[in-house]
Every structure is written in C-alpha cells, then in structure tokens.
PDB file of C-alpha atoms in Angstrom:
ATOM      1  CA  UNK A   1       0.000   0.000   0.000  1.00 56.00           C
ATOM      2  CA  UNK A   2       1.341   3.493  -0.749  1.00 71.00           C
ATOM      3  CA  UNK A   3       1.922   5.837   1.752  1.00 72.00           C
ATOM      4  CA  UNK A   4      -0.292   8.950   2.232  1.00 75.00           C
ATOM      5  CA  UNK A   5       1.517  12.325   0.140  1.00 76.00           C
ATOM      6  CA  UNK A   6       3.759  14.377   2.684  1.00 80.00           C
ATOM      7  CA  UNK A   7       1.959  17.971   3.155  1.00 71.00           C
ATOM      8  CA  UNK A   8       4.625  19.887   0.827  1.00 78.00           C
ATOM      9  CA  UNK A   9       2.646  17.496  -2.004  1.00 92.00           C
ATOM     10  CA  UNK A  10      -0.285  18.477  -1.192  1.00 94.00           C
ATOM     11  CA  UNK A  11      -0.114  22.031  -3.312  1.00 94.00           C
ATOM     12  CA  UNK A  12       0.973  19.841  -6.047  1.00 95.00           C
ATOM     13  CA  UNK A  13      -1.892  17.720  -6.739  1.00 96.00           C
ATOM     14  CA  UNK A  14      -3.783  20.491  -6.015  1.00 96.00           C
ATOM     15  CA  UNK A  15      -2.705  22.190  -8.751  1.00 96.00           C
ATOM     16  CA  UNK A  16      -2.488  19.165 -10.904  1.00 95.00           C
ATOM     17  CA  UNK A  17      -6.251  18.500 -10.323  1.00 96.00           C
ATOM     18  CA  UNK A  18      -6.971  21.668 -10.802  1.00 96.00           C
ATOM     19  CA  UNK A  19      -5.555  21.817 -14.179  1.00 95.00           C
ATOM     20  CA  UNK A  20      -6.213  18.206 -15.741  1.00 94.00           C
ATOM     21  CA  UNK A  21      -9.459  16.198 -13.733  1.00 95.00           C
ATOM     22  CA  UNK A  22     -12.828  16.945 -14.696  1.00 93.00           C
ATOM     23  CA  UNK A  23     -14.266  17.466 -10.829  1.00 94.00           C
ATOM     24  CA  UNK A  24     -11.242  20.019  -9.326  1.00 96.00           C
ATOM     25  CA  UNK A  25     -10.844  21.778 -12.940  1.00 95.00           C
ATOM     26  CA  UNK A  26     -10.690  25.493 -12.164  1.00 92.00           C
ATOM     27  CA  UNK A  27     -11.541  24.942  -8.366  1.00 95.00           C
ATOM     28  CA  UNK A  28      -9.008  27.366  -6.538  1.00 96.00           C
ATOM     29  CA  UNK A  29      -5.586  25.747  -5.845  1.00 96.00           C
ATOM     30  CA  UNK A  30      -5.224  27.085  -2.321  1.00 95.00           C
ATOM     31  CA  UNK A  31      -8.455  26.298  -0.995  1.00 95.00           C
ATOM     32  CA  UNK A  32      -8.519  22.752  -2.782  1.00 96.00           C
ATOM     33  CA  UNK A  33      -4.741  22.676  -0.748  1.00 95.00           C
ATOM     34  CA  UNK A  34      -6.794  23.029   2.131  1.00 95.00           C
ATOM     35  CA  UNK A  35      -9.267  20.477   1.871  1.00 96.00           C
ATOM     36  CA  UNK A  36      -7.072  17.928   0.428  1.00 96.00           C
ATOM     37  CA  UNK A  37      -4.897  18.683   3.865  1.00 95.00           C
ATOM     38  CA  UNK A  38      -7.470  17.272   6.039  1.00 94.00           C
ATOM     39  CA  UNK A  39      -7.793  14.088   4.975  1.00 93.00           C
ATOM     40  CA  UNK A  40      -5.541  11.365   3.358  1.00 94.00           C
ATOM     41  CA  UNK A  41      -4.359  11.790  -0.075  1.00 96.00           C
ATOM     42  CA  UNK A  42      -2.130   8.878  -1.425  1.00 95.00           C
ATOM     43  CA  UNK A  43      -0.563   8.459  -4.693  1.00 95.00           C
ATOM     44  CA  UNK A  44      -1.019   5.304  -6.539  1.00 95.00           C
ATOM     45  CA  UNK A  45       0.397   3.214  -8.979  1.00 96.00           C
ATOM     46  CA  UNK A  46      -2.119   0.891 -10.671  1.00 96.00           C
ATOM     47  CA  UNK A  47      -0.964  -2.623 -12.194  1.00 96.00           C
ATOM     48  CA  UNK A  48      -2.552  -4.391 -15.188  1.00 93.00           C
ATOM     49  CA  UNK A  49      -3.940  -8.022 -14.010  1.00 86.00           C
ATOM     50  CA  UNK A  50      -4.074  -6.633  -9.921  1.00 91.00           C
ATOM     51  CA  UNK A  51      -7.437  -5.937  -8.976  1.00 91.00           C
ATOM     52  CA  UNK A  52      -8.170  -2.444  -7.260  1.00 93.00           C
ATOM     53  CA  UNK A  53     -10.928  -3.452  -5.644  1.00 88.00           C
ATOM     54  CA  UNK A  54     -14.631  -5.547  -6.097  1.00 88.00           C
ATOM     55  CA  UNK A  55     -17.136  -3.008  -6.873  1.00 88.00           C
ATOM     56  CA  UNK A  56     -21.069  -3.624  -5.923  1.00 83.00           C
ATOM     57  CA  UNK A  57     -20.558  -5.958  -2.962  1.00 83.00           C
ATOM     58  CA  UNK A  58     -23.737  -5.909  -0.664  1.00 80.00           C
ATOM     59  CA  UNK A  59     -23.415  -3.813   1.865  1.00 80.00           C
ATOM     60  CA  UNK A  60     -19.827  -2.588   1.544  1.00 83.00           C
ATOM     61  CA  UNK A  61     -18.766   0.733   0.625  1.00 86.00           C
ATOM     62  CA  UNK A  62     -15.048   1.929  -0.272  1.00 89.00           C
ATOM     63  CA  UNK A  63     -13.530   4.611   1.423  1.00 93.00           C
ATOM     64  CA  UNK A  64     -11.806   6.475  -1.337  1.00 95.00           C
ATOM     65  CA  UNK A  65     -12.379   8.053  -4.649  1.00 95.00           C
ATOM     66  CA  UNK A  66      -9.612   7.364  -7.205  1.00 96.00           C
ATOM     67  CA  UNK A  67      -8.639   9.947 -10.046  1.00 97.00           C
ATOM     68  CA  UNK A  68      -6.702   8.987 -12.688  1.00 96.00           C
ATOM     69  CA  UNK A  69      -3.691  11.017 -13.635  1.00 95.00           C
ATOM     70  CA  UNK A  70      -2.044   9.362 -16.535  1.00 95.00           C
ATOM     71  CA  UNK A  71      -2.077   5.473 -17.833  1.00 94.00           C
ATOM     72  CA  UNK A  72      -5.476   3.957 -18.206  1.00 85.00           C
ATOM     73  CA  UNK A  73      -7.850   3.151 -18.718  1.00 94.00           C
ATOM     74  CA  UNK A  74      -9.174   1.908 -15.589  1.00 95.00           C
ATOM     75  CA  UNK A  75     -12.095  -0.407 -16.683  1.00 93.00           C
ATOM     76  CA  UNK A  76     -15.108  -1.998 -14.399  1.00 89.00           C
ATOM     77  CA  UNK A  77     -15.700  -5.946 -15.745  1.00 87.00           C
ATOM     78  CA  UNK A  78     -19.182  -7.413 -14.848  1.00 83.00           C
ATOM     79  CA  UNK A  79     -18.746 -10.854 -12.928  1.00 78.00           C
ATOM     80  CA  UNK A  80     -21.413 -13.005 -13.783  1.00 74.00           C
ATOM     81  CA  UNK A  81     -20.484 -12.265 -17.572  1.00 77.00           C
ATOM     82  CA  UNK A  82     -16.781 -10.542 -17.916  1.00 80.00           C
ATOM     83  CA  UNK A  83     -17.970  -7.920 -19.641  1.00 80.00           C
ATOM     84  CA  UNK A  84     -16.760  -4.340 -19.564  1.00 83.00           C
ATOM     85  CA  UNK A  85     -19.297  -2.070 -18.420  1.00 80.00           C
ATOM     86  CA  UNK A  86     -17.548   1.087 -17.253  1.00 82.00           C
ATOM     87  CA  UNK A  87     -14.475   2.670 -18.440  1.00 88.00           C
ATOM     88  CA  UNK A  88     -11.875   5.707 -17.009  1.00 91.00           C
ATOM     89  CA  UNK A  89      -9.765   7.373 -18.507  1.00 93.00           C
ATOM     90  CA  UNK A  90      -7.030  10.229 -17.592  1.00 95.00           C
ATOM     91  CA  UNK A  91      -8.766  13.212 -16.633  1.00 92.00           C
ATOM     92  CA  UNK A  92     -11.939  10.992 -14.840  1.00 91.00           C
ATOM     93  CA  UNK A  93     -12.374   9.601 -11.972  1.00 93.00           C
ATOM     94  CA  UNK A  94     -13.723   5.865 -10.446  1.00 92.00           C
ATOM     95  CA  UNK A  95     -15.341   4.543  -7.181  1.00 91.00           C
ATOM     96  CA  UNK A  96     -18.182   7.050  -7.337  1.00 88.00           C
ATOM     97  CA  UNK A  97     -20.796   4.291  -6.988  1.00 85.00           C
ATOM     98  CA  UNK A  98     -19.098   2.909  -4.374  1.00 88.00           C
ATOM     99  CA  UNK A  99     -18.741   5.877  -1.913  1.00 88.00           C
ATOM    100  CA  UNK A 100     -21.169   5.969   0.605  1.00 85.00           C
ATOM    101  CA  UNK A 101     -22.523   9.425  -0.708  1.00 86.00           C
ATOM    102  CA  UNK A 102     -24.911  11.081  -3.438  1.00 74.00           C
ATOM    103  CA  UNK A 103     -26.581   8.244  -5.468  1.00 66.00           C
ATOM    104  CA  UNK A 104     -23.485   5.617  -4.747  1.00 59.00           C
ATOM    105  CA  UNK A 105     -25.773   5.030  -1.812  1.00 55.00           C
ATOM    106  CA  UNK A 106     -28.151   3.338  -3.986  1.00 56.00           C
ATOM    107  CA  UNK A 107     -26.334   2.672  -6.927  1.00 58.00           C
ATOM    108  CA  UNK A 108     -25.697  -1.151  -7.099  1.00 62.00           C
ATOM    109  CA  UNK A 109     -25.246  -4.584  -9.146  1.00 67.00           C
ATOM    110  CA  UNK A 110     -23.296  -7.588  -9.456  1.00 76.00           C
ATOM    111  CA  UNK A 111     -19.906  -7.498  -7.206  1.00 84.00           C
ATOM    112  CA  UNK A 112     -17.659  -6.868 -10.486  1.00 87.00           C
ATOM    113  CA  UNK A 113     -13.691  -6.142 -10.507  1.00 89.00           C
ATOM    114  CA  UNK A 114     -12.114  -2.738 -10.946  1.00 93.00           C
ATOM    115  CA  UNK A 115      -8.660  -3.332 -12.937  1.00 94.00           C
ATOM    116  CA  UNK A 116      -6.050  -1.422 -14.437  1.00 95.00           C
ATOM    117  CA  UNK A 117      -6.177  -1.998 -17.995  1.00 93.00           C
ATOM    118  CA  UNK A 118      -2.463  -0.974 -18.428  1.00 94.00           C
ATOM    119  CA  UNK A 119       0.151   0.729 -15.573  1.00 96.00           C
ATOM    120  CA  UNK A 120      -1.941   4.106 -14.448  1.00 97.00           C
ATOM    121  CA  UNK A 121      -1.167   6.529 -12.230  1.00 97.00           C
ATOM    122  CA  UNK A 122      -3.893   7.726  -9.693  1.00 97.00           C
ATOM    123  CA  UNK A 123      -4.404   9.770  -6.776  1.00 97.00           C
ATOM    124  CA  UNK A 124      -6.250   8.114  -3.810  1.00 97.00           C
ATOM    125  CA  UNK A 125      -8.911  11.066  -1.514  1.00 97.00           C
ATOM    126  CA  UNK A 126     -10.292  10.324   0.956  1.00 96.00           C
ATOM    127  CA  UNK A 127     -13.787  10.026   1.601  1.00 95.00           C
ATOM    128  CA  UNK A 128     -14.374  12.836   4.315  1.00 96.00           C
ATOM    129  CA  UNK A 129     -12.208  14.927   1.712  1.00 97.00           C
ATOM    130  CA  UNK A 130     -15.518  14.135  -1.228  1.00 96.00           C
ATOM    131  CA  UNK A 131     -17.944  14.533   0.971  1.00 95.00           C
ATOM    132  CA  UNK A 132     -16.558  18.059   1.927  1.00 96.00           C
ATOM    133  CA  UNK A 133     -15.829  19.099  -1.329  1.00 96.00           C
ATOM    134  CA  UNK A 134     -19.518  17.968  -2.174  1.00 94.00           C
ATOM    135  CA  UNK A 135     -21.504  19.533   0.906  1.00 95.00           C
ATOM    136  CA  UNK A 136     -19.691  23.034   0.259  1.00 95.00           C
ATOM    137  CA  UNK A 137     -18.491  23.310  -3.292  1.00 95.00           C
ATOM    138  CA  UNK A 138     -21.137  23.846  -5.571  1.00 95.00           C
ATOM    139  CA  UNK A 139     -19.061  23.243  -9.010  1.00 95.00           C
ATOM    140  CA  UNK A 140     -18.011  20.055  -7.408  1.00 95.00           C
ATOM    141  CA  UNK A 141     -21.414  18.923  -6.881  1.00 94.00           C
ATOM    142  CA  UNK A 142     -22.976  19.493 -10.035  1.00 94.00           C
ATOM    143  CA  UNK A 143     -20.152  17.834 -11.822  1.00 93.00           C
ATOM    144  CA  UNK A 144     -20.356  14.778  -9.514  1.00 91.00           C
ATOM    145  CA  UNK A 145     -23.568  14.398  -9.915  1.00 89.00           C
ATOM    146  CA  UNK A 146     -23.267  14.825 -14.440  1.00 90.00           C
ATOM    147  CA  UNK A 147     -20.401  12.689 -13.758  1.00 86.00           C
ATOM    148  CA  UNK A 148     -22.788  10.003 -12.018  1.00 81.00           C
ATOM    149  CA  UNK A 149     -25.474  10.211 -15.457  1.00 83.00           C
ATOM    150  CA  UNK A 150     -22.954   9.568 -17.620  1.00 82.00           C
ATOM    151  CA  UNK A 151     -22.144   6.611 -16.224  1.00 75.00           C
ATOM    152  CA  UNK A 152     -26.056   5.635 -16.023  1.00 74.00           C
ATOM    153  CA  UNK A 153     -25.910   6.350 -19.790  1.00 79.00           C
ATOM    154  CA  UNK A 154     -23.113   4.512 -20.772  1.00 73.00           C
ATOM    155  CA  UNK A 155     -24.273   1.531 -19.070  1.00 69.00           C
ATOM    156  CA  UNK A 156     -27.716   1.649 -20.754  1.00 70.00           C
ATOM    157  CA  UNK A 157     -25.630   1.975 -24.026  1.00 69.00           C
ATOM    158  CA  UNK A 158     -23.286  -0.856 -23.709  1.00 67.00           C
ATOM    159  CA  UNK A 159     -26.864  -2.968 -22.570  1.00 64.00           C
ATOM    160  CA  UNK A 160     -28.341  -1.647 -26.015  1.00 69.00           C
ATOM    161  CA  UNK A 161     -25.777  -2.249 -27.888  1.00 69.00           C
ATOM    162  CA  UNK A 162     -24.883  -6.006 -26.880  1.00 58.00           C
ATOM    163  CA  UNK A 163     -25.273  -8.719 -28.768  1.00 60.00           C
ATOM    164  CA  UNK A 164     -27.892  -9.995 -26.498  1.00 56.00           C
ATOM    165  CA  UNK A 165     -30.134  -6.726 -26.278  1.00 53.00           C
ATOM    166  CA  UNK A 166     -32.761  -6.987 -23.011  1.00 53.00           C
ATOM    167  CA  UNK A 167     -35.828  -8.773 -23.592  1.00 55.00           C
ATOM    168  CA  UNK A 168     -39.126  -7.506 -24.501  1.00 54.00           C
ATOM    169  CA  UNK A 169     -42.158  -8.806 -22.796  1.00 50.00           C
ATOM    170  CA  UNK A 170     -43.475 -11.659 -24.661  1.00 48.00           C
ATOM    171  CA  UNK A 171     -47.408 -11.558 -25.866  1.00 50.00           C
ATOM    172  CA  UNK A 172     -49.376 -14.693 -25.860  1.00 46.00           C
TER     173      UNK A 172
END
C-alpha cells in the first residue's frame, strides 16, 4: 500500500487536479490545498492483471475516490459475464458508486472487478475529503452528480448495444 503524500505534495496535486481532472478543474488551488490537507491523499500506482478493488458488494462501501492522472484506462468488468461495463480514462475519476454518498448510496449490481487496464497513475482522496468538497463546493457537486449520469448512460448503451439486447415482454 502506498503511503499517504507528505503535506509539501499536497499544493501539487492540487494544482495538478486543478488543471487536468474533470471534478477540481478550475476549483481554486489554495483552498482545494486546504481540503485535500485534512484528509488522506495517497498516490497510486495501478498494475494491469491486480485488482483495485470488487465493486457492488452488498453492503460494503469503499472509502476512497480514485482519479486517474495518466495510464489507463481503468475499466469496471461485470462478474457473472466478464464484460466491460464502465471505463476511465485520464482526466476521470472511479469509485463514485461505491462511496457511501450522493446516489453511490443506492447505486448497485453484481460485485464486479475494478482493474487497471495498463500501468496508471492515480491519486487516492479520501472520503471525508468528497464529501466536503460535495456539501460546500457547488461546481463540485454538479459535476459529480453529471459525472454520475454519464455513467447511467453509458451503461444503458453498452446494454443496447450487446449482442444480447434486453428482452421484450413476450405476448401470448
């Protein structure tokens, strides 16, 4: 497990969220600095074939949402099937269905595995860091939220698109 970033660090991935992740972009470096400083931040380095972590389980929630710096993608592969049904790439963000906040409260499936596709670079927040952000940063919160509907989307998409589309009720 890597070890939590040292408080002169801090500024930096401030200002490297700031500039190149969807949720911090244009968010104020100093005050993000500040936030990010309450919490645990931890730098990550993501293997192809090593598991992250089982999305969906029942009644288990992770404590940290994962942004993706560089590397990638990051995908999400169904259980029961193997099928890819979310993607990341640099510049998103994943584990937003698993946090015990906004509609990852309710958002839930099949337990599925969250792999790096190839060596990626992330950065680890906290949980109490989100759910600050969230409860007091409005910009944050609307792009959370968007962030959660595209993944809604993209998931009805890829169950459209299959070879197997869903079944229509039958008439006798």
């Amino acid at each position: 497990m890597a070890k939590p970033a040292e408080p002169g660090a801090i500024q930096e991935i401030a200002e490297e969220l700031s500039q190149n992740n969807y949720l911090f972009r244009g968010l104020d470096v100093a005050e993000l600095s500040e936030v990010l400083s309450t919490g645990e931040v931890t730098p990550q380095k993501l293997y192809s074939g090593r598991s992250v972590y089982t999305a969906f389980r029942p009644d288990t929630s992770i404590a940290s949402l994962y942004v993706v710096s560089s590397g990638g993608p990051v995908i999400l592969r169904s259980s029961p099937l193997d099928r890819i049904i979310a993607i990341t790439y640099p510049g998103s963000c994943f584990g937003m269905r698993n946090l015990a906040l906004g509609y990852g409260r309710v958002s839930r499936s099949f337990p599925s595995l969250v792999e790096a596709y190839k060596t990626t670079d992330a950065i680890e927040i906290d949980l109490d860091i989100i759910k600050t952000l969230h409860a007091e940063n409005e910009i944050f919160r609307d792009r959370y939220d968007y962030l959660f509907e595209l993944r809604e989307k993209f998931q009805y998409h890829l169950l459209n698109c299959s070879t197997h589309p869903p079944k229509r009720w039958l008439h006798y």
